């Protein structure tokens, strides 16, 4: 029962909104019905409904395996289970022509509100009210179902902070603080609103091309079922499934700082779409992430920028007068953290998209001393790059100093970069410059220009100048 939880909802929210380093909550969700959401259970609930899976190669090279270089299939969870358990190929449907020993599959970023739209009662199985956010349930959450090796490229989220519940299997998280941004070589290609990707393949870094990555400090944790990870604002993360089946549920918590981030994202979108749309479309550069439906027009992007600026100014005015910020504008609804990939996700209702009027500034030293770290709230410890290579020393939610002797799992084998097609196990050599680390570039590309032009530091300065202009 609630009395047995180590922290009250009020105290948990205080921790979430003030702690600026990753941590794992333990013993907080023991009574959540969502803990029963393993793949077999979800398969029965969905009753044969198909979901989209992203497939990637288990063997990776020096280049991140972005979503633009993956295959996609529509399949049921029954077919996914049959494939992952090695059952006869006729039972695994679309997966039958993908060798399980070579590929992983990921049904990632699925909004619970959408996939269970005909079963709204299931939303209440997720109870973020225990973390101090009353009314937040599965409706404002996303579902992640993967096989061993399934992963997301290293990136940071532009909006909010993140709470992640592990339901089935284990996932290993590699987190890097915001101060390490320059060491991770940020890029907006592939472009996706609210996600800034790293050019570095965390699983197999190319230190010749990205030598500054040596200066990064990873915080590594293995998240086990029943644990909840707090990912603070703007922390980079690379996530991989290390068990045969994994299920996770997450929810992004909106912050006041998101208002300025929206302005920055609107500027970025306008620049990326304008410049990339001017290129010859036949050059084969898959610059738009599959999560983005289309490259919107300059007029729409300009409208989006104006709405984002108006929302920011409105929030500033209401903050001065002591009132909470409203989330009524179209710009906020489109870019709300709970509806992070909003362009294709229509199942997240606007009423679930409220901005929390909270101060997300870095806490003072005396405030950090008040954080109740212990068996119920475990710090995710930092480690140097050299430690990562020699042996992962990480927090697994049980022992803060367990050495697993692995270098980012078992997915590391150099090979030529392959661009997967939608045909079963068909691949073609990827032709962009990122895939030829040993070949010197003779000319700067559009992507080289964009990496500089929409660098987070540059965009932040442009946003500040733009907001100053609106106040004159």
Short mmCIF file of C-alpha atoms in Angstrom, two decimals:
data_model
loop_
_atom_site.label_atom_id
_atom_site.label_comp_id
_atom_site.label_asym_id
_atom_site.label_seq_id
_atom_site.Cartn_x
_atom_site.Cartn_y
_atom_site.Cartn_z
CA UNK A 1 0.00 0.00 0.00
CA UNK A 2 0.89 3.67 -0.18
CA UNK A 3 1.97 3.71 3.46
CA UNK A 4 4.75 1.25 2.59
CA UNK A 5 6.29 3.52 -0.05
CA UNK A 6 9.57 5.13 1.02
CA UNK A 7 8.56 8.62 -0.15
CA UNK A 8 5.28 10.52 -0.18
CA UNK A 9 4.09 11.90 -3.52
CA UNK A 10 5.00 15.40 -2.35
CA UNK A 11 8.55 14.39 -1.40
CA UNK A 12 9.02 12.41 -4.61
CA UNK A 13 7.97 15.37 -6.72
CA UNK A 14 10.36 17.59 -4.80
CA UNK A 15 13.19 15.19 -5.62
CA UNK A 16 12.23 14.91 -9.30
CA UNK A 17 11.99 18.66 -9.76
CA UNK A 18 15.22 19.53 -7.93
CA UNK A 19 17.66 16.69 -8.57
CA UNK A 20 19.97 17.48 -11.48
CA UNK A 21 21.68 14.10 -11.70
CA UNK A 22 20.23 10.71 -12.68
CA UNK A 23 18.92 8.48 -9.90
CA UNK A 24 16.93 5.27 -9.52
CA UNK A 25 13.78 5.06 -7.37
CA UNK A 26 13.22 1.66 -5.75
CA UNK A 27 10.17 0.25 -3.96
CA UNK A 28 7.84 2.92 -5.32
CA UNK A 29 5.66 0.99 -7.79
CA UNK A 30 5.08 -2.41 -6.16
CA UNK A 31 1.30 -2.00 -6.30
CA UNK A 32 1.12 -0.70 -9.88
CA UNK A 33 -0.90 -3.02 -12.17
CA UNK A 34 1.46 -1.94 -14.98
CA UNK A 35 4.16 -4.18 -13.46
CA UNK A 36 2.25 -7.09 -15.08
CA UNK A 37 2.67 -5.59 -18.56
CA UNK A 38 5.11 -8.18 -19.89
CA UNK A 39 5.09 -8.96 -23.61
CA UNK A 40 2.86 -12.01 -23.18
CA UNK A 41 0.26 -10.01 -21.22
CA UNK A 42 0.31 -7.09 -23.68
CA UNK A 43 -0.06 -9.54 -26.56
CA UNK A 44 -3.29 -10.83 -25.03
CA UNK A 45 -4.60 -7.32 -24.39
CA UNK A 46 -3.93 -6.13 -27.93
CA UNK A 47 -5.75 -9.19 -29.36
CA UNK A 48 -3.80 -9.41 -32.61
CA UNK A 49 -3.45 -5.70 -33.28
CA UNK A 50 -0.26 -4.86 -35.16
CA UNK A 51 2.34 -2.33 -34.11
CA UNK A 52 5.37 -1.04 -35.97
CA UNK A 53 8.76 -2.52 -35.12
CA UNK A 54 12.12 -1.02 -36.01
CA UNK A 55 14.80 -3.56 -36.91
CA UNK A 56 18.53 -3.00 -36.68
CA UNK A 57 21.69 -5.03 -36.94
CA UNK A 58 23.23 -6.38 -33.74
CA UNK A 59 26.70 -5.92 -35.17
CA UNK A 60 27.57 -2.23 -35.22
CA UNK A 61 30.39 -0.17 -36.64
CA UNK A 62 31.76 3.26 -35.84
CA UNK A 63 28.62 5.04 -37.04
CA UNK A 64 25.43 5.29 -34.93
CA UNK A 65 22.57 3.18 -36.28
CA UNK A 66 20.06 5.99 -36.70
CA UNK A 67 16.39 5.33 -37.36
CA UNK A 68 16.89 6.37 -40.98
CA UNK A 69 19.10 3.29 -41.52
CA UNK A 70 16.70 0.73 -40.03
CA UNK A 71 14.03 -1.51 -41.51
CA UNK A 72 10.42 -1.38 -40.35
CA UNK A 73 7.70 -4.04 -40.16
CA UNK A 74 4.10 -4.12 -38.97
CA UNK A 75 3.59 -7.16 -36.77
CA UNK A 76 1.65 -8.47 -33.80
CA UNK A 77 3.22 -9.09 -30.41
CA UNK A 78 2.48 -12.80 -30.91
CA UNK A 79 4.70 -12.77 -34.00
CA UNK A 80 7.36 -10.84 -32.12
CA UNK A 81 7.29 -13.38 -29.29
CA UNK A 82 7.52 -16.31 -31.70
CA UNK A 83 10.50 -14.73 -33.45
CA UNK A 84 12.35 -13.85 -30.24
CA UNK A 85 11.74 -17.34 -28.80
CA UNK A 86 13.05 -19.14 -31.88
CA UNK A 87 9.73 -20.70 -32.89
CA UNK A 88 9.05 -21.83 -36.49
CA UNK A 89 9.24 -19.07 -39.07
CA UNK A 90 5.61 -19.42 -40.15
CA UNK A 91 4.58 -18.25 -36.67
CA UNK A 92 6.70 -15.09 -36.76
CA UNK A 93 5.13 -13.52 -39.85
CA UNK A 94 7.05 -10.43 -41.06
CA UNK A 95 9.99 -11.32 -38.80
CA UNK A 96 10.57 -14.67 -40.50
CA UNK A 97 13.11 -13.31 -42.95
CA UNK A 98 15.18 -11.57 -40.27
CA UNK A 99 17.71 -13.80 -38.55
CA UNK A 100 17.27 -13.34 -34.79
CA UNK A 101 21.00 -13.88 -34.27
CA UNK A 102 21.75 -10.89 -36.53
CA UNK A 103 18.88 -8.49 -35.85
CA UNK A 104 17.10 -6.81 -32.97
CA UNK A 105 13.55 -5.42 -33.02
CA UNK A 106 12.10 -2.45 -31.17
CA UNK A 107 8.51 -1.25 -30.89
CA UNK A 108 9.66 2.07 -29.50
CA UNK A 109 7.92 5.30 -28.70
CA UNK A 110 4.37 3.94 -28.80
CA UNK A 111 1.87 6.23 -27.09
CA UNK A 112 -0.28 4.19 -24.74
CA UNK A 113 -3.18 6.57 -25.39
CA UNK A 114 -3.09 5.58 -29.04
CA UNK A 115 -2.44 1.84 -29.01
CA UNK A 116 -5.02 1.27 -26.27
CA UNK A 117 -7.52 3.88 -27.43
CA UNK A 118 -10.32 1.29 -27.31
CA UNK A 119 -9.31 0.17 -23.80
CA UNK A 120 -9.02 3.45 -21.83
CA UNK A 121 -9.40 1.64 -18.51
CA UNK A 122 -5.85 0.34 -18.90
CA UNK A 123 -4.48 3.88 -18.53
CA UNK A 124 -5.02 3.66 -14.78
CA UNK A 125 -2.51 0.81 -14.50
CA UNK A 126 0.19 3.51 -14.61
CA UNK A 127 0.09 5.74 -11.51
CA UNK A 128 2.47 8.67 -11.79
CA UNK A 129 0.43 10.29 -9.00
CA UNK A 130 2.71 8.35 -6.64
CA UNK A 131 5.52 10.57 -7.93
CA UNK A 132 3.58 13.74 -7.19
CA UNK A 133 1.84 14.22 -10.53
CA UNK A 134 -1.88 13.66 -9.89
CA UNK A 135 -3.93 12.81 -12.95
CA UNK A 136 -0.91 11.59 -14.92
CA UNK A 137 -1.40 7.99 -16.01
CA UNK A 138 -0.70 5.74 -18.95
CA UNK A 139 -2.54 8.22 -21.12
CA UNK A 140 0.43 10.57 -20.82
CA UNK A 141 3.02 7.81 -21.19
CA UNK A 142 4.79 5.84 -23.90
CA UNK A 143 5.56 2.13 -24.25
CA UNK A 144 8.82 0.50 -25.38
CA UNK A 145 9.04 -3.20 -26.31
CA UNK A 146 12.33 -4.64 -27.50
CA UNK A 147 14.48 -7.71 -28.03
CA UNK A 148 18.07 -8.18 -26.88
CA UNK A 149 20.31 -5.58 -28.50
CA UNK A 150 17.50 -3.12 -29.27
CA UNK A 151 18.80 0.39 -28.73
CA UNK A 152 18.31 4.09 -29.27
CA UNK A 153 21.17 6.26 -30.58
CA UNK A 154 22.69 8.64 -28.05
CA UNK A 155 20.62 11.83 -27.86
CA UNK A 156 19.23 14.44 -25.52
CA UNK A 157 15.60 15.52 -25.26
CA UNK A 158 15.01 19.24 -25.72
CA UNK A 159 11.97 19.28 -23.45
CA UNK A 160 11.33 18.27 -19.86
CA UNK A 161 12.80 15.58 -17.63
CA UNK A 162 12.03 11.89 -17.91
CA UNK A 163 10.69 9.16 -15.60
CA UNK A 164 11.21 5.61 -16.87
CA UNK A 165 9.64 2.49 -15.35
CA UNK A 166 11.24 -0.86 -16.20
CA UNK A 167 8.59 -3.59 -16.43
CA UNK A 168 10.20 -6.65 -18.04
CA UNK A 169 13.85 -7.50 -18.63
CA UNK A 170 16.75 -5.12 -18.07
CA UNK A 171 18.07 -2.13 -19.95
CA UNK A 172 21.46 -0.51 -19.66
CA UNK A 173 21.52 3.28 -19.69
CA UNK A 174 24.60 5.33 -20.53
CA UNK A 175 23.97 8.91 -19.43
CA UNK A 176 26.13 12.01 -19.97
CA UNK A 177 25.64 15.40 -18.28
CA UNK A 178 24.67 18.53 -20.25
CA UNK A 179 28.18 19.91 -19.73
CA UNK A 180 29.50 17.08 -21.94
CA UNK A 181 27.55 18.28 -24.98
CA UNK A 182 30.59 19.45 -26.94
CA UNK A 183 32.34 16.11 -26.26
CA UNK A 184 29.41 14.25 -27.85
CA UNK A 185 29.50 16.14 -31.16
CA UNK A 186 25.81 17.14 -31.42
CA UNK A 187 24.02 17.01 -34.77
CA UNK A 188 20.48 17.68 -36.03
CA UNK A 189 20.82 15.25 -38.95
CA UNK A 190 18.74 13.13 -38.92
CA UNK A 191 16.32 15.88 -37.95
CA UNK A 192 13.63 15.26 -35.38
CA UNK A 193 11.98 17.96 -33.35
CA UNK A 194 12.96 17.79 -29.68
CA UNK A 195 15.85 15.31 -30.15
CA UNK A 196 19.50 16.30 -30.55
CA UNK A 197 21.58 13.32 -31.63
CA UNK A 198 25.25 12.58 -31.03
CA UNK A 199 27.55 11.73 -33.94
CA UNK A 200 29.41 9.35 -31.65
CA UNK A 201 28.45 5.68 -31.58
CA UNK A 202 28.58 5.19 -27.82
CA UNK A 203 28.77 1.41 -28.26
CA UNK A 204 31.89 1.69 -30.43
CA UNK A 205 33.28 5.24 -30.47
CA UNK A 206 35.51 6.43 -33.27
CA UNK A 207 38.13 8.28 -31.25
CA UNK A 208 40.05 9.34 -34.36
CA UNK A 209 37.11 11.36 -35.65
CA UNK A 210 35.77 12.32 -32.23
CA UNK A 211 38.77 12.61 -29.89
CA UNK A 212 36.98 14.89 -27.42
CA UNK A 213 34.70 11.99 -26.49
CA UNK A 214 37.57 10.85 -24.25
CA UNK A 215 36.71 13.79 -22.00
CA UNK A 216 33.11 12.71 -21.48
CA UNK A 217 31.89 11.22 -18.22
CA UNK A 218 29.36 8.41 -18.53
CA UNK A 219 26.92 7.56 -15.76
CA UNK A 220 25.96 3.92 -16.36
CA UNK A 221 23.12 2.03 -14.74
CA UNK A 222 21.34 -1.26 -15.41
CA UNK A 223 17.63 -0.71 -14.82
CA UNK A 224 15.74 -3.76 -13.51
CA UNK A 225 11.99 -4.47 -13.33
CA UNK A 226 10.19 -2.42 -10.70
CA UNK A 227 12.75 0.39 -10.73
CA UNK A 228 12.13 3.94 -11.99
CA UNK A 229 14.94 6.01 -13.49
CA UNK A 230 14.96 9.80 -13.34
CA UNK A 231 16.66 11.33 -16.38
CA UNK A 232 17.15 15.04 -15.62
CA UNK A 233 16.71 17.77 -18.20
CA UNK A 234 19.17 17.74 -21.12
CA UNK A 235 21.06 14.65 -20.00
CA UNK A 236 22.33 12.65 -22.98
CA UNK A 237 21.41 8.98 -23.02
CA UNK A 238 22.12 5.83 -25.00
CA UNK A 239 19.88 2.89 -24.05
CA UNK A 240 20.19 -0.81 -24.93
CA UNK A 241 18.15 -3.90 -24.05
CA UNK A 242 20.34 -6.57 -22.48
CA UNK A 243 17.71 -9.30 -21.94
CA UNK A 244 15.77 -11.31 -24.58
CA UNK A 245 12.59 -9.31 -23.93
CA UNK A 246 12.24 -5.84 -22.45
CA UNK A 247 9.25 -3.61 -21.68
CA UNK A 248 9.50 -0.04 -20.39
CA UNK A 249 7.03 2.77 -19.73
CA UNK A 250 8.05 6.41 -19.57
CA UNK A 251 6.55 9.85 -19.14
CA UNK A 252 8.14 13.23 -19.80
CA UNK A 253 7.59 15.83 -17.10
CA UNK A 254 7.14 19.32 -18.51
CA UNK A 255 9.20 22.20 -17.11
CA UNK A 256 9.10 25.99 -17.31
CA UNK A 257 12.39 25.88 -19.21
CA UNK A 258 10.50 24.22 -22.07
CA UNK A 259 9.10 27.60 -23.12
CA UNK A 260 12.49 28.86 -24.23
CA UNK A 261 13.38 25.42 -25.62
CA UNK A 262 10.34 25.67 -27.91
CA UNK A 263 11.67 28.89 -29.38
CA UNK A 264 15.05 27.22 -29.97
CA UNK A 265 13.39 24.20 -31.59
CA UNK A 266 11.28 26.45 -33.83
CA UNK A 267 14.41 28.28 -35.04
CA UNK A 268 16.17 24.96 -35.64
CA UNK A 269 13.24 23.55 -37.60
CA UNK A 270 13.03 26.61 -39.82
CA UNK A 271 16.75 26.50 -40.66
CA UNK A 272 17.03 22.75 -41.19
CA UNK A 273 13.91 22.51 -43.37
CA UNK A 274 14.87 25.56 -45.43
CA UNK A 275 18.42 24.44 -46.13
CA UNK A 276 17.82 20.72 -46.61
CA UNK A 277 14.74 21.28 -48.76
CA UNK A 278 16.88 23.38 -51.11
CA UNK A 279 19.16 20.42 -51.82
CA UNK A 280 18.68 18.06 -54.73
CA UNK A 281 16.29 15.41 -53.39
CA UNK A 282 18.01 12.74 -55.48
CA UNK A 283 21.22 12.92 -53.46
CA UNK A 284 19.96 10.12 -51.23
CA UNK A 285 20.51 11.96 -47.94
CA UNK A 286 17.88 10.64 -45.52
CA UNK A 287 17.92 13.76 -43.38
CA UNK A 288 14.36 13.62 -42.03
CA UNK A 289 13.86 11.10 -39.22
CA UNK A 290 10.99 8.63 -39.81
CA UNK A 291 9.26 10.12 -36.76
CA UNK A 292 8.75 13.35 -38.72
CA UNK A 293 6.00 12.97 -41.30
CA UNK A 294 7.15 15.74 -43.64
CA UNK A 295 9.38 18.75 -44.08
CA UNK A 296 6.95 21.55 -43.28
CA UNK A 297 6.88 24.72 -45.38
CA UNK A 298 8.68 27.94 -44.53
CA UNK A 299 5.33 29.67 -43.88
CA UNK A 300 4.24 27.02 -41.38
CA UNK A 301 7.62 27.07 -39.67
CA UNK A 302 7.51 30.85 -39.38
CA UNK A 303 4.04 30.64 -37.84
CA UNK A 304 5.34 28.01 -35.45
CA UNK A 305 8.23 30.29 -34.42
CA UNK A 306 5.89 33.21 -33.76
CA UNK A 307 3.59 31.04 -31.67
CA UNK A 308 6.54 29.74 -29.65
CA UNK A 309 7.79 33.27 -28.97
CA UNK A 310 4.30 34.42 -27.99
CA UNK A 311 3.93 31.48 -25.60
CA UNK A 312 7.31 32.28 -24.02
CA UNK A 313 6.42 35.93 -23.50
CA UNK A 314 3.02 35.01 -22.10
CA UNK A 315 4.67 32.68 -19.61
CA UNK A 316 7.12 35.42 -18.59
CA UNK A 317 4.25 37.83 -17.98
CA UNK A 318 2.22 35.38 -15.92
CA UNK A 319 5.31 34.39 -13.95
CA UNK A 320 5.89 38.00 -12.99
CA UNK A 321 2.29 38.38 -11.88
CA UNK A 322 2.54 35.18 -9.84
CA UNK A 323 0.23 33.03 -11.93
CA UNK A 324 0.95 29.65 -13.49
CA UNK A 325 1.79 29.51 -17.17
CA UNK A 326 -1.02 28.53 -19.51
CA UNK A 327 -0.70 25.85 -22.17
CA UNK A 328 -3.41 27.08 -24.47
CA UNK A 329 -1.49 28.11 -27.57
CA UNK A 330 -1.16 25.96 -30.65
CA UNK A 331 2.62 26.06 -30.41
CA UNK A 332 2.58 24.56 -26.92
CA UNK A 333 0.09 21.88 -27.86
CA UNK A 334 2.23 20.87 -30.83
CA UNK A 335 5.48 20.69 -28.91
CA UNK A 336 4.34 19.53 -25.51
CA UNK A 337 6.72 17.11 -23.90
CA UNK A 338 4.03 14.48 -23.29
CA UNK A 339 3.31 14.66 -27.03
CA UNK A 340 6.98 14.77 -27.89
CA UNK A 341 6.74 13.37 -31.39
CA UNK A 342 3.48 15.17 -31.84
CA UNK A 343 3.35 15.36 -35.62
CA UNK A 344 2.33 11.73 -36.08
CA UNK A 345 0.88 11.00 -32.62
CA UNK A 346 -2.77 12.00 -32.43
CA UNK A 347 -3.73 9.98 -29.37
CA UNK A 348 -2.35 12.36 -26.75
CA UNK A 349 -5.07 14.69 -25.62
CA UNK A 350 -4.35 18.39 -25.02
CA UNK A 351 -5.75 18.23 -21.48
CA UNK A 352 -2.90 15.92 -20.59
CA UNK A 353 -0.40 18.52 -21.76
CA UNK A 354 0.08 20.98 -18.93
CA UNK A 355 3.32 22.79 -18.20
CA UNK A 356 4.45 22.56 -14.60
CA UNK A 357 5.31 25.93 -13.11
CA UNK A 358 8.44 24.68 -11.39
CA UNK A 359 11.91 26.10 -10.92
CA UNK A 360 14.36 23.73 -12.61
CA UNK A 361 17.51 25.60 -11.67
CA UNK A 362 20.50 23.70 -10.34
CA UNK A 363 20.02 23.12 -6.59
CA UNK A 364 22.43 24.60 -4.09
CA UNK A 365 24.90 22.40 -2.21
CA UNK A 366 22.84 22.49 0.97
CA UNK A 367 19.77 21.42 -1.01
CA UNK A 368 21.63 18.45 -2.48
CA UNK A 369 22.55 17.35 1.02
CA UNK A 370 18.85 17.05 1.75
CA UNK A 371 18.29 14.54 -1.07
CA UNK A 372 17.50 11.26 0.75
CA UNK A 373 19.90 8.95 -1.11
CA UNK A 374 19.88 5.41 0.21
CA UNK A 375 18.35 2.01 -0.61
CA UNK A 376 15.21 3.63 -2.03
CA UNK A 377 16.93 6.35 -4.09
CA UNK A 378 20.19 5.30 -5.71
CA UNK A 379 22.61 7.67 -7.39
CA UNK A 380 23.78 6.76 -10.88
CA UNK A 381 27.52 7.08 -10.47
CA UNK A 382 29.91 8.74 -12.92
CA UNK A 383 32.73 6.85 -14.55
CA UNK A 384 35.50 7.85 -16.92
CA UNK A 385 35.69 6.69 -20.52
CA UNK A 386 38.70 4.53 -19.62
CA UNK A 387 36.64 2.80 -16.95
CA UNK A 388 33.99 2.04 -19.57
CA UNK A 389 36.52 0.38 -21.83
CA UNK A 390 38.23 -1.69 -19.14
CA UNK A 391 35.10 -2.74 -17.31
CA UNK A 392 31.70 -1.20 -16.62
CA UNK A 393 31.45 -0.03 -13.04
CA UNK A 394 27.87 0.90 -12.58
CA UNK A 395 24.82 1.07 -10.38
CA UNK A 396 22.40 -1.78 -11.01
CA UNK A 397 19.86 -0.76 -8.37
CA UNK A 398 21.26 -3.25 -5.85
CA UNK A 399 25.00 -2.64 -5.55
CA UNK A 400 26.47 0.78 -6.32
CA UNK A 401 29.87 -0.70 -7.24
CA UNK A 402 29.30 -3.83 -9.32
CA UNK A 403 31.83 -4.49 -12.07
CA UNK A 404 30.38 -6.39 -15.00
CA UNK A 405 33.58 -6.46 -17.05
CA UNK A 406 31.74 -5.54 -20.24
CA UNK A 407 32.33 -2.73 -22.68
CA UNK A 408 28.80 -1.47 -23.30
CA UNK A 409 27.29 -4.95 -23.70
CA UNK A 410 28.14 -7.48 -26.37
CA UNK A 411 27.31 -5.57 -29.52
CA UNK A 412 30.75 -4.42 -30.57
CA UNK A 413 32.23 -5.66 -33.81
CA UNK A 414 33.64 -3.36 -36.49
CA UNK A 415 32.27 -3.69 -39.99
CA UNK A 416 31.44 -1.58 -43.00
CA UNK A 417 28.39 0.60 -42.45
CA UNK A 418 25.24 -0.80 -44.01
CA UNK A 419 22.05 0.97 -44.85
CA UNK A 420 19.19 -1.46 -44.40
CA UNK A 421 16.41 -1.47 -46.94
CA UNK A 422 12.84 -2.59 -46.33
CA UNK A 423 13.60 -5.90 -48.05
CA UNK A 424 14.43 -8.78 -45.74
CA UNK A 425 18.13 -8.73 -44.82
CA UNK A 426 18.95 -6.55 -47.84
CA UNK A 427 21.56 -3.85 -47.33
CA UNK A 428 23.42 -1.30 -49.38
CA UNK A 429 26.52 0.65 -48.51
CA UNK A 430 25.67 3.89 -46.80
CA UNK A 431 27.13 6.73 -48.82
CA UNK A 432 27.17 9.76 -46.50
CA UNK A 433 30.48 11.09 -45.27
CA UNK A 434 29.91 9.90 -41.71
CA UNK A 435 30.35 6.33 -42.90
CA UNK A 436 33.87 6.80 -44.24
CA UNK A 437 35.87 7.83 -41.19
CA UNK A 438 39.21 7.07 -42.79
CA UNK A 439 38.56 9.02 -46.00
CA UNK A 440 39.46 12.73 -45.80
CA UNK A 441 36.74 15.09 -46.94
CA UNK A 442 37.62 17.27 -49.90
CA UNK A 443 34.68 19.65 -49.54
CA UNK A 444 32.28 20.78 -46.85
CA UNK A 445 28.75 19.43 -47.15
CA UNK A 446 25.41 20.99 -46.30
CA UNK A 447 25.35 18.82 -43.18
CA UNK A 448 28.72 20.21 -42.11
CA UNK A 449 27.28 23.71 -42.34
CA UNK A 450 24.14 22.70 -40.44
CA UNK A 451 26.14 21.08 -37.65
CA UNK A 452 27.70 24.48 -37.03
CA UNK A 453 24.66 26.61 -37.77
CA UNK A 454 22.21 24.71 -35.55
CA UNK A 455 24.69 23.79 -32.84
CA UNK A 456 22.85 24.03 -29.49
CA UNK A 457 25.12 26.87 -28.34
CA UNK A 458 24.45 28.87 -31.49
CA UNK A 459 20.70 28.29 -31.41
CA UNK A 460 20.56 29.29 -27.74
CA UNK A 461 22.26 32.59 -28.54
CA UNK A 462 19.99 33.22 -31.54
CA UNK A 463 16.91 32.55 -29.40
CA UNK A 464 18.10 34.99 -26.75
CA UNK A 465 18.72 37.68 -29.38
CA UNK A 466 15.34 37.03 -30.96
CA UNK A 467 13.53 37.25 -27.63
CA UNK A 468 15.36 40.48 -26.82
CA UNK A 469 14.16 41.89 -30.14
CA UNK A 470 10.52 41.09 -29.28
CA UNK A 471 10.81 43.03 -26.01
CA UNK A 472 11.97 46.25 -27.72
#
